[in-house]
Amino acid sequence: MHRLLLAALLTVSCYTTCTENYDLSAIKQKIKQGDLVTATTQLKSLAKQYPTSFNILLELASALRKNAQHTQAITVIAPLLNSHTLSSKELFRLHSELGINFRRILDTHQANVHYTKAKEIALQLNDKELLARAHANLGVLYDTQSNLALAMQEQTAALELLQNSTNWELQASVYYNLGDMSLRLNNLEQASHFFLRALESDKKSGDRYNIASTSLSLAKITIRQEKYVLAIEQLHETIEYLTPLNATQQLSVAYRQLAIAYQHTNHFQKALNNAKQSVYFSLKTDSPIYKTYAYMQLLELYLLQQDIPSSKHTLEQITLLLEDIDNEILTLKFHRYNARFFELSAQLTDAVFHYKKVDSYHNIIQKNYLSESTANHMKQVDALVQRQKLITSEQNNAITKAELKSQRLEKRVWLLGYSIIFILSILLISLYYIKHKRAHYKAKLYQASLDLKDKMLADISHELRTPLSVLKLNIEALEHDLQEDKSLAYLKINDKISQLNNLISDVYQLSQVDNCSMSLNNQVHLVSALFKPYADDLQTMVTTKNLTCVIDNTVSDKQSIYIDKQKLDQIIYNVFKNACLYTDSPGFVRLKVRLNPTQLFIQIDDSSPGVPQPQIQHLFERLYRIDSTRSKSVDGSGLGLSICLSLVNLMKGSISLHKGKFGGLCVRLLLPLHYRKNND
């Protein structure tokens, strides 16, 4: 009962897992195709069905992140940190996803904690791909913290680890990050190169969301190159691509860039409309940075149009957002916009105050930039020194390992040499022993063959002596007129000559078989035409012995076989002769014939007396005679069944002897029909 219950539970578990994986696979395909809304809805439904499924919860968090719902994504997967059943790779994915979402909401401390744990796991697993992802994530974090030197270093390390990798999504991510940093360093040519490489990898991965994001970045470069008309065209295509994806974060950036392009082509109303769209989509995200940039672009346009009420309202929104943001560049821009606003409002005192703030923050930024640059250069020098030390250490370790490997190899060579010598010695001894045994066996076999030959010659001499003695007696009787009935004497002489002739013929046939000089002469024969004479002859034989003949032949008249008839005649008549000679009267002899697609089956059995079971196995031996009632004073050479066995073997068939169910002996023949031909 317990086993049945366990089997049922395993079946249900397997079915549940298969269903879960199937549903998740279909949803992943929708995410790749950009249908984030449907995918997120379905993932939420699956999460209710499988609230403890790691894969479903992580995929849901990823979808929420792509929808810019970072706080909700963290809420979904944070409880998984308390699970004790997660594998190392699952923990890596969990910490990486948490790090990305914390970075997006500017909680850089928590992002660093999770990214660092993910890197430690990747190092423990010694997995290049996971380690590359960890480096890439840390690079983005350093970039967020304006530490471009460390960011570039991490991304370059990730790129080196991804050589010969087919993880196109990760490669695209690294190229994208390098392109983004190059863009902010104003190296437009290098940025364009990295973004194009990222786009190639994105297309190979087939992720429409990433393809759209990379296309948007290429459009940004076009704006930086002041090719505004081309940028407008690119951005419209990108927005058309992004809209079905409901990618609010990217849409906010796209509309903001479009507003900038229209502003520089003096289409102020279009610029304003797109700036408002940028604000609309930024409010759907959790990111205060995206919201601030969107509002600042809108404020830029309001100030250009000298729309003081709208400018004031927008400034108030920016003021609220900056309370949660510690970013000196955004603060500098904020004071610059305030100065321009108060200048338009004729509030010169406030304008001067904010212009002073602009100068102050500008100096702070310059000072910080110089300080950071110096610190970064020092870090780079330290990193270079450490790198050189590490390279030297690795080289020393490599030399030590090479020496150890050489020593181990030398030991293995010596061990192998000793092993080969030992094996060769054993082999030589074995060969000598086998050769000696084989010679001994050949000598024994040769002696046995000589003994057998001597015995056979003795047996044949014995078999010849009897008919020869009878012949001599009858000839002497005729010579001295001692035989009254001369015709009877001649009949006996003729009978013994036939017996001698048969014996010599049998010995000659066996000699041919032993010397492999006998060959087959196969021809096509109708089965009915072949077995009718056998049936007639058997009938004649049993009649002279006062026996009954039974013929059981179900083979069709139209069926034909490809066989050596002469050899088959010898086999059949030898068995017939034995059956008739050794069957008591009244009795019967039966011939049974069957034909299947591959074999000819012949069975000849008779009635009592039978052959004792221990003696049946000796019947095929040459000159073997049974000392029982079955071997009454009958003529026979004792070679008939031996000849049958030799002929059957020559024909690639089989012959077997069994106790018959009618009390006598049963002989079964199976002859192959590999060359059978059909005339019907």
Tab-separated table of C-alpha atoms in Angstrom, residues 219 222-223 225-237 257-258 260-262 264-267:
chain	number	residue	atom	x	y	z
A	219	ALA	CA	19.582	56.700	-31.910
A	222	THR	CA	22.861	59.979	-33.839
A	223	ILE	CA	21.555	62.897	-31.714
A	225	GLN	CA	26.325	63.612	-33.752
A	226	GLU	CA	23.707	66.347	-34.372
A	227	LYS	CA	22.061	64.354	-37.164
A	228	TYR	CA	18.604	65.290	-35.866
A	229	VAL	CA	16.532	64.453	-38.933
A	230	LEU	CA	18.031	60.943	-39.101
A	231	ALA	CA	17.613	60.627	-35.322
A	232	ILE	CA	13.886	61.465	-35.591
A	233	GLU	CA	13.454	58.724	-38.170
A	234	GLN	CA	15.360	56.210	-36.018
A	235	LEU	CA	13.436	57.135	-32.883
A	236	HIS	CA	10.043	56.771	-34.561
A	237	GLU	CA	11.053	53.269	-35.683
A	257	GLN	CA	15.268	61.942	-27.099
A	258	LEU	CA	12.615	62.639	-29.737
A	260	ILE	CA	15.369	66.913	-28.006
A	261	ALA	CA	15.581	66.171	-31.744
A	262	TYR	CA	12.405	68.140	-32.509
A	264	HIS	CA	16.792	71.314	-32.394
A	265	THR	CA	14.781	71.288	-35.630
A	266	ASN	CA	12.531	74.086	-34.264
A	267	HIS	CA	9.381	71.937	-34.058
